[in-house]
Amino acid sequence: MKSVCLVGVSHVVQSILPLPKMSSQNHCHYDKQMGFFYNISNQKSETWEFGHLIALRVVGCIFCLFILVANVMVITAVITNNRFHYPFYYLVANLAASDFLAGIAYVYLMFNTGSVSHTLTLQQYFLRQGLLDTSLSASLANLLVIALERYISVMNWKVHSNLTKRRVTLLIALVWGISVFMGAVPNLGWNCICSIEQCSMLAPIFSRSYLIFWSVFNLVVFLIMVAIYIRIYAYVRKKTTLLNSHATGSLKRKKTPIKLIKTVMTVLGVFVICWTPGLVVLLLDGLKCERCNLLTFKHWFLLLAILNSVLNPIIYSYKDEEMWATIKNLLRCVCTGTRRQRSSKANKRSDTTLSTEMNTSLRDNEQLKPNQTL
């Protein structure tokens, strides 16, 4: 009797409140490999891979090797040179760390693409895409934090902000926490494994709604950072013009804020140029643009993204003479095996130069008005 009553109650509940989750789980495909999802998205094994995949891997591995080595050199330069022990350079080192992660992600991608993609398990694919998404999120978050740090320092007309090491450490931890979370979002449930009709084409187990959110969010952050740097650059140009008309101090000292800002603006510009096309393609895929022929551009935009991580350490070295001198010194240390002696000499020279510039700055500040000091 009780069982009959329970069955009757369950029928009434289902008629009033249908349970879509229970029915949708019957159509989940957690036991499938990626080939199942690629076939649904009409992505077949590429025929060009047998002739070109080896060349693609060789070129990609060369780029990735440069990315790994160059960014390790940038991080080591920041650690070993006392003149880089400021919030701005700590954040630059963290940006280099995100590029280092991107190099690892690209290496993993190179050997898990083409026909191999169809044999991947769901977790292997989530790992492949998660590494890329985490490195992109880390780069984007780092650039945003650097933009805010530059804004604070420039608006106070200082070369470096007053952020303590503890606050910088917390910012870096926050950047990586957010980045790891953003890279893990699809694996946490925002996917189409249980709703095949919502699957995207470029990322077959990512839902189109996620691609729309991901691309729009990143593009909006791009616009915010560009607006910040336009505001900073306009303010610096105006302030520098006023200082030039009222003081005759050290020209190098007065150009330092502009040089730092130009370096970061160049990095930001390259980042936007290299990543915007790929984000636009993901947005079109999320909007289900069937006439856009998106698969044709997928590999080219991936190489463009790799190029961004290649160019960043080159920009640091080209735009910052002190950074390039430190990196050359480190390379000589590796070759000669006298790293400690050369590092101590470099730090002594750096301390002497820094004290000289500080004395020059103090003499110049006496000639400036209180509200025009650097």
Coordinates of C-alpha atoms in Angstrom, one line a residue:
M1 CA 0.0 0.0 0.0
K2 CA 2.8 2.4 0.9
S3 CA 4.6 1.6 -2.3
V4 CA 1.5 2.4 -4.4
C5 CA 1.1 5.7 -2.6
L6 CA 4.8 6.6 -3.2
V7 CA 4.5 5.8 -6.9
G8 CA 1.3 7.9 -7.1
V9 CA 3.1 10.8 -5.4
S10 CA 6.1 10.6 -7.6
H11 CA 3.9 10.8 -10.7
V12 CA 2.1 13.8 -9.4
V13 CA 5.5 15.6 -8.6
Q14 CA 6.9 14.8 -12.0
S15 CA 3.8 16.1 -13.7
I16 CA 4.0 19.4 -11.7
L17 CA 7.8 19.8 -11.5
P18 CA 9.6 18.0 -14.3
L19 CA 13.2 17.1 -13.5
P20 CA 15.4 18.0 -16.5
K21 CA 18.6 17.1 -14.7
M22 CA 17.5 13.5 -14.3
S23 CA 16.6 13.2 -17.9
S24 CA 19.6 15.1 -19.2
Q25 CA 22.0 12.8 -17.3
N26 CA 20.9 9.9 -19.5
H27 CA 22.5 11.7 -22.4
C28 CA 25.8 12.6 -20.8
H29 CA 28.9 11.3 -22.6
Y30 CA 31.6 11.2 -20.0
D31 CA 32.7 7.8 -21.3
K32 CA 33.4 9.1 -24.8
Q33 CA 36.7 10.1 -26.3
M34 CA 37.2 13.4 -28.1
G35 CA 36.7 11.9 -31.5
F36 CA 33.0 11.5 -30.7
F37 CA 32.7 15.3 -30.1
Y38 CA 34.9 16.2 -33.1
N39 CA 32.6 14.2 -35.3
I40 CA 29.6 16.0 -33.9
S41 CA 31.2 19.4 -34.6
N42 CA 32.2 18.2 -38.2
Q43 CA 35.9 18.4 -37.4
K44 CA 37.6 15.5 -39.2
S45 CA 41.2 14.4 -38.9
E46 CA 43.2 17.0 -40.9
T47 CA 44.7 15.5 -44.1
W48 CA 47.6 18.0 -44.1
E49 CA 49.0 16.7 -40.8
F50 CA 51.1 13.9 -42.3
G51 CA 53.1 16.3 -44.4
H52 CA 53.1 19.4 -42.3
L53 CA 52.6 18.3 -38.7
I54 CA 56.3 17.5 -38.2
A55 CA 57.3 21.0 -39.6
L56 CA 54.7 22.6 -37.4
R57 CA 56.0 20.8 -34.3
V58 CA 59.6 21.7 -35.1
V59 CA 58.9 25.4 -35.5
G60 CA 56.6 25.3 -32.5
C61 CA 59.2 23.6 -30.3
I62 CA 61.8 26.2 -31.4
F63 CA 59.5 29.0 -30.4
C64 CA 58.6 27.3 -27.1
L65 CA 62.2 26.7 -26.3
F66 CA 62.9 30.3 -26.8
I67 CA 59.9 31.3 -24.7
L68 CA 61.0 29.1 -21.8
V69 CA 64.7 30.2 -21.8
A70 CA 64.0 33.9 -22.4
N71 CA 61.4 34.2 -19.7
V72 CA 63.6 32.3 -17.2
M73 CA 66.3 34.9 -18.0
V74 CA 63.8 37.8 -17.4
I75 CA 62.7 36.3 -14.1
T76 CA 66.4 35.7 -13.0
A77 CA 67.3 39.2 -14.0
V78 CA 64.6 40.7 -11.7
I79 CA 65.7 38.4 -8.9
T80 CA 69.5 39.1 -9.1
N81 CA 69.6 42.8 -9.9
N82 CA 68.8 45.1 -7.0
R83 CA 67.6 47.8 -9.2
F84 CA 64.6 45.6 -10.2
H85 CA 63.4 45.1 -6.6
Y86 CA 60.3 47.3 -7.1
P87 CA 56.6 46.4 -7.5
F88 CA 56.6 47.1 -11.3
Y89 CA 59.4 44.7 -12.0
Y90 CA 58.0 42.0 -9.7
L91 CA 54.8 42.2 -11.7
V92 CA 56.9 42.0 -15.0
A93 CA 58.5 38.9 -13.6
N94 CA 55.1 37.5 -12.9
L95 CA 54.1 38.3 -16.5
A96 CA 57.2 36.4 -17.7
A97 CA 56.1 33.5 -15.5
S98 CA 52.7 33.4 -17.3
D99 CA 54.5 33.4 -20.6
F100 CA 56.6 30.5 -19.3
L101 CA 53.4 28.6 -18.5
A102 CA 52.2 29.5 -22.0
G103 CA 55.4 27.8 -23.4
I104 CA 54.6 24.7 -21.5
A105 CA 51.0 24.8 -22.7
Y106 CA 52.1 25.1 -26.3
V107 CA 54.5 22.2 -26.0
Y108 CA 51.8 20.0 -24.6
L109 CA 49.4 21.2 -27.4
M110 CA 52.0 20.5 -30.2
F111 CA 52.1 16.8 -29.3
N112 CA 48.4 16.5 -28.7
T113 CA 47.0 18.0 -31.9
G114 CA 46.0 16.7 -35.3
S115 CA 44.7 13.2 -35.4
V116 CA 45.9 12.7 -31.8
S117 CA 43.2 15.1 -30.7
H118 CA 40.6 12.6 -31.6
T119 CA 42.1 10.0 -29.3
L120 CA 42.3 12.2 -26.2
T121 CA 40.1 11.5 -23.2
L122 CA 38.0 14.3 -21.8
Q123 CA 40.4 15.0 -18.9
Q124 CA 43.3 15.2 -21.3
Y125 CA 41.5 17.7 -23.4
F126 CA 40.5 19.7 -20.4
L127 CA 44.1 19.8 -19.3
R128 CA 45.3 20.9 -22.8
Q129 CA 42.8 23.7 -23.0
G130 CA 43.0 24.6 -19.3
L131 CA 46.8 25.2 -19.5
L132 CA 46.2 27.6 -22.4
D133 CA 43.3 29.4 -20.7
T134 CA 45.2 29.7 -17.4
S135 CA 48.2 31.2 -19.1
L136 CA 46.0 33.7 -21.1
S137 CA 44.1 34.6 -17.9
A138 CA 47.4 35.1 -16.0
S139 CA 48.8 37.3 -18.7
L140 CA 45.6 39.4 -18.9
A141 CA 45.4 39.7 -15.1
N142 CA 49.1 40.7 -14.9
L143 CA 48.7 43.4 -17.5
L144 CA 45.7 44.8 -15.7
V145 CA 47.5 44.8 -12.4
I146 CA 50.5 46.5 -14.0
A147 CA 48.2 49.1 -15.6
L148 CA 46.8 49.9 -12.1
E149 CA 50.3 50.0 -10.6
R150 CA 51.5 52.4 -13.3
Y151 CA 48.4 54.5 -12.9
I152 CA 48.9 54.9 -9.1
S153 CA 52.6 55.7 -9.5
V154 CA 52.2 58.1 -12.4
M155 CA 49.4 60.0 -10.8
N156 CA 51.6 60.6 -7.8
W157 CA 54.4 61.4 -10.2
K158 CA 56.7 58.7 -9.0
V159 CA 58.8 56.2 -10.9
H160 CA 57.6 53.4 -8.7
S161 CA 54.5 53.0 -6.5
N162 CA 54.6 52.6 -2.7
L163 CA 53.2 49.0 -2.8
T164 CA 54.9 46.9 -0.1
K165 CA 56.3 43.5 -0.9
R166 CA 53.5 41.9 1.1
R167 CA 50.8 43.6 -1.1
V168 CA 52.6 42.7 -4.3
T169 CA 52.8 39.1 -3.1
L170 CA 49.1 39.1 -2.4
L171 CA 48.4 40.6 -5.8
I172 CA 50.5 37.9 -7.5
A173 CA 48.7 35.1 -5.5
L174 CA 45.3 36.7 -6.5
V175 CA 46.3 36.8 -10.1
W176 CA 47.2 33.1 -10.2
G177 CA 44.2 32.1 -8.1
I178 CA 41.8 33.8 -10.6
S179 CA 43.7 32.4 -13.5
V180 CA 43.6 28.8 -12.3
F181 CA 39.9 29.2 -11.6
M182 CA 39.2 30.6 -15.1
G183 CA 41.2 27.8 -16.7
A184 CA 39.2 25.2 -14.7
V185 CA 35.7 26.6 -15.3
P186 CA 34.9 24.2 -18.2
N187 CA 36.0 21.2 -16.2
L188 CA 34.0 22.4 -13.3
G189 CA 30.8 22.0 -15.3
W190 CA 30.4 24.8 -17.9
N191 CA 30.6 22.4 -20.8
C192 CA 28.3 20.6 -23.3
I193 CA 29.0 17.0 -22.3
C194 CA 25.4 16.6 -21.3
S195 CA 23.9 18.9 -23.9
I196 CA 25.5 18.1 -27.3
E197 CA 23.3 20.6 -29.2
Q198 CA 25.2 23.4 -27.3
C199 CA 28.7 22.3 -28.3
S200 CA 30.9 24.7 -30.1
M201 CA 32.9 23.9 -33.2
L202 CA 36.5 25.0 -32.3
A203 CA 36.4 23.6 -28.8
P204 CA 34.0 20.6 -29.2
I205 CA 33.2 20.1 -25.5
F206 CA 33.0 23.8 -24.6
S207 CA 29.5 25.2 -24.7
R208 CA 28.9 28.2 -27.0
S209 CA 27.6 30.3 -24.1
Y210 CA 31.0 29.8 -22.4
L211 CA 32.9 30.9 -25.5
I212 CA 30.7 34.1 -25.7
F213 CA 31.4 34.9 -22.0
W214 CA 35.1 34.2 -22.3
S215 CA 35.7 36.2 -25.5
V216 CA 33.5 39.2 -24.5
F217 CA 35.1 39.3 -21.0
N218 CA 38.6 39.4 -22.4
L219 CA 37.8 42.0 -25.0
V220 CA 36.2 44.3 -22.4
V221 CA 39.3 44.0 -20.2
F222 CA 41.4 44.9 -23.3
L223 CA 39.4 48.1 -23.8
I224 CA 39.7 49.0 -20.1
M225 CA 43.5 48.6 -20.2
V226 CA 43.8 50.6 -23.4
A227 CA 41.7 53.4 -21.8
I228 CA 43.9 53.4 -18.7
Y229 CA 47.1 53.7 -20.7
I230 CA 45.7 56.4 -22.9
R231 CA 44.9 58.4 -19.7
I232 CA 48.4 57.7 -18.2
Y233 CA 50.2 58.7 -21.4
A234 CA 48.3 61.9 -21.8
Y235 CA 49.0 62.9 -18.2
V236 CA 52.7 62.0 -18.4
R237 CA 53.1 64.1 -21.6
K238 CA 51.4 67.1 -20.0
K239 CA 53.4 66.8 -16.8
T240 CA 56.7 66.3 -18.5
T241 CA 56.1 69.4 -20.6
L242 CA 55.5 71.4 -17.4
L243 CA 58.7 70.1 -15.8
N244 CA 60.8 70.8 -18.8
S245 CA 59.8 74.4 -18.7
H246 CA 60.5 74.8 -15.0
A247 CA 63.6 72.6 -14.3
T248 CA 66.9 71.6 -15.9
G249 CA 67.4 68.3 -13.9
S250 CA 68.7 65.0 -15.0
L251 CA 67.2 64.2 -18.5
K252 CA 67.5 60.5 -17.9
R253 CA 65.5 60.8 -14.6
K254 CA 62.7 62.7 -16.2
K255 CA 62.4 60.3 -19.0
T256 CA 62.2 57.2 -16.7
P257 CA 58.4 57.3 -16.2
I258 CA 57.8 57.7 -19.9
K259 CA 60.2 54.8 -20.8
L260 CA 58.5 52.4 -18.3
I261 CA 55.1 53.4 -19.7
K262 CA 56.2 53.0 -23.3
T263 CA 57.5 49.5 -22.5
V264 CA 54.3 48.4 -20.9
M265 CA 52.2 50.0 -23.7
T266 CA 54.3 48.1 -26.2
V267 CA 53.7 44.8 -24.4
L268 CA 50.0 45.6 -24.1
G269 CA 49.8 46.5 -27.8
V270 CA 51.4 43.3 -28.9
F271 CA 49.2 41.3 -26.6
V272 CA 46.0 42.9 -28.0
I273 CA 47.2 42.4 -31.6
C274 CA 48.1 38.7 -31.0
W275 CA 45.0 37.7 -29.0
T276 CA 42.2 39.8 -30.4
P277 CA 41.8 37.8 -33.7
G278 CA 41.5 34.5 -31.8
L279 CA 39.0 36.0 -29.3
V280 CA 36.9 37.3 -32.2
V281 CA 36.9 33.9 -33.8
L282 CA 35.8 32.3 -30.5
L283 CA 33.1 34.9 -30.2
L284 CA 31.8 34.1 -33.8
D285 CA 31.9 30.4 -32.9
G286 CA 29.9 31.1 -29.8
L287 CA 27.4 33.0 -31.9
K288 CA 27.2 30.0 -34.2
C289 CA 28.4 31.7 -37.4
E290 CA 28.1 28.9 -39.9
R291 CA 29.3 30.9 -42.9
C292 CA 32.5 32.2 -41.3
N293 CA 34.7 29.1 -42.1
L294 CA 36.4 29.4 -38.7
L295 CA 38.4 26.2 -39.0
T296 CA 40.6 27.8 -41.7
F297 CA 41.9 30.4 -39.3
K298 CA 42.3 28.2 -36.2
H299 CA 46.0 27.2 -36.7
W300 CA 47.1 30.6 -37.8
F301 CA 45.6 32.4 -34.8
L302 CA 47.2 29.8 -32.6
L303 CA 50.7 30.6 -34.1
L304 CA 49.9 34.3 -33.6
A305 CA 49.2 33.7 -29.9
I306 CA 52.5 31.8 -29.6
L307 CA 54.2 34.8 -31.2
N308 CA 53.0 37.0 -28.4
S309 CA 55.0 35.0 -25.8
V310 CA 58.0 35.1 -28.1
L311 CA 58.0 38.9 -28.4
N312 CA 57.4 39.8 -24.8
P313 CA 61.0 39.1 -23.5
I314 CA 62.4 40.7 -26.6
I315 CA 60.4 43.9 -25.8
Y316 CA 61.7 43.9 -22.2
S317 CA 65.3 43.6 -23.5
Y318 CA 64.9 46.2 -26.3
K319 CA 63.0 48.8 -24.3
D320 CA 64.9 48.5 -21.0
E321 CA 68.7 49.0 -21.3
E322 CA 69.2 47.8 -17.7
M323 CA 67.3 44.6 -18.3
W324 CA 69.3 43.9 -21.4
A325 CA 72.6 44.6 -19.6
T326 CA 71.6 42.2 -16.8
I327 CA 70.5 39.5 -19.2
K328 CA 73.9 39.7 -21.1
N329 CA 75.7 39.6 -17.8
L330 CA 73.7 36.5 -16.8
L331 CA 74.6 34.8 -20.1
R332 CA 78.3 35.6 -19.6
C333 CA 78.0 34.1 -16.1
V334 CA 76.5 30.9 -17.5
C335 CA 79.3 30.7 -20.1
T336 CA 82.2 31.5 -17.8
G337 CA 80.9 29.9 -14.5
T338 CA 81.6 33.1 -12.5
R339 CA 78.0 34.1 -11.8
R340 CA 78.6 35.1 -8.2
Q341 CA 81.5 37.4 -8.9
R342 CA 79.8 39.1 -11.8
S343 CA 76.5 39.4 -10.0
S344 CA 78.2 41.1 -7.0
K345 CA 80.0 43.5 -9.3
A346 CA 76.8 44.3 -11.2
N347 CA 75.0 45.0 -7.9
K348 CA 77.8 47.3 -6.7
R349 CA 77.7 49.2 -10.0
S350 CA 73.9 49.4 -9.8
D351 CA 74.0 50.7 -6.2
T352 CA 76.6 53.3 -7.1
T353 CA 74.5 54.5 -10.1
L354 CA 71.3 54.5 -8.0
S355 CA 72.9 56.6 -5.2
T356 CA 74.2 59.0 -7.8
E357 CA 70.8 59.4 -9.4
M358 CA 69.2 59.9 -6.0
N359 CA 71.6 62.7 -5.1
T360 CA 70.9 64.3 -8.5
S361 CA 67.2 64.0 -7.8
L362 CA 67.5 65.6 -4.4
R363 CA 69.4 68.6 -5.9
D364 CA 66.8 69.0 -8.7
N365 CA 63.9 68.8 -6.3
E366 CA 65.2 71.8 -4.4
Q367 CA 64.8 73.8 -7.7
L368 CA 61.2 72.5 -8.3
K369 CA 57.9 73.7 -6.7
P370 CA 56.5 71.4 -4.0
N371 CA 53.7 70.2 -6.3
Q372 CA 56.0 69.4 -9.1
T373 CA 58.5 67.0 -7.5
L374 CA 59.1 63.6 -8.9

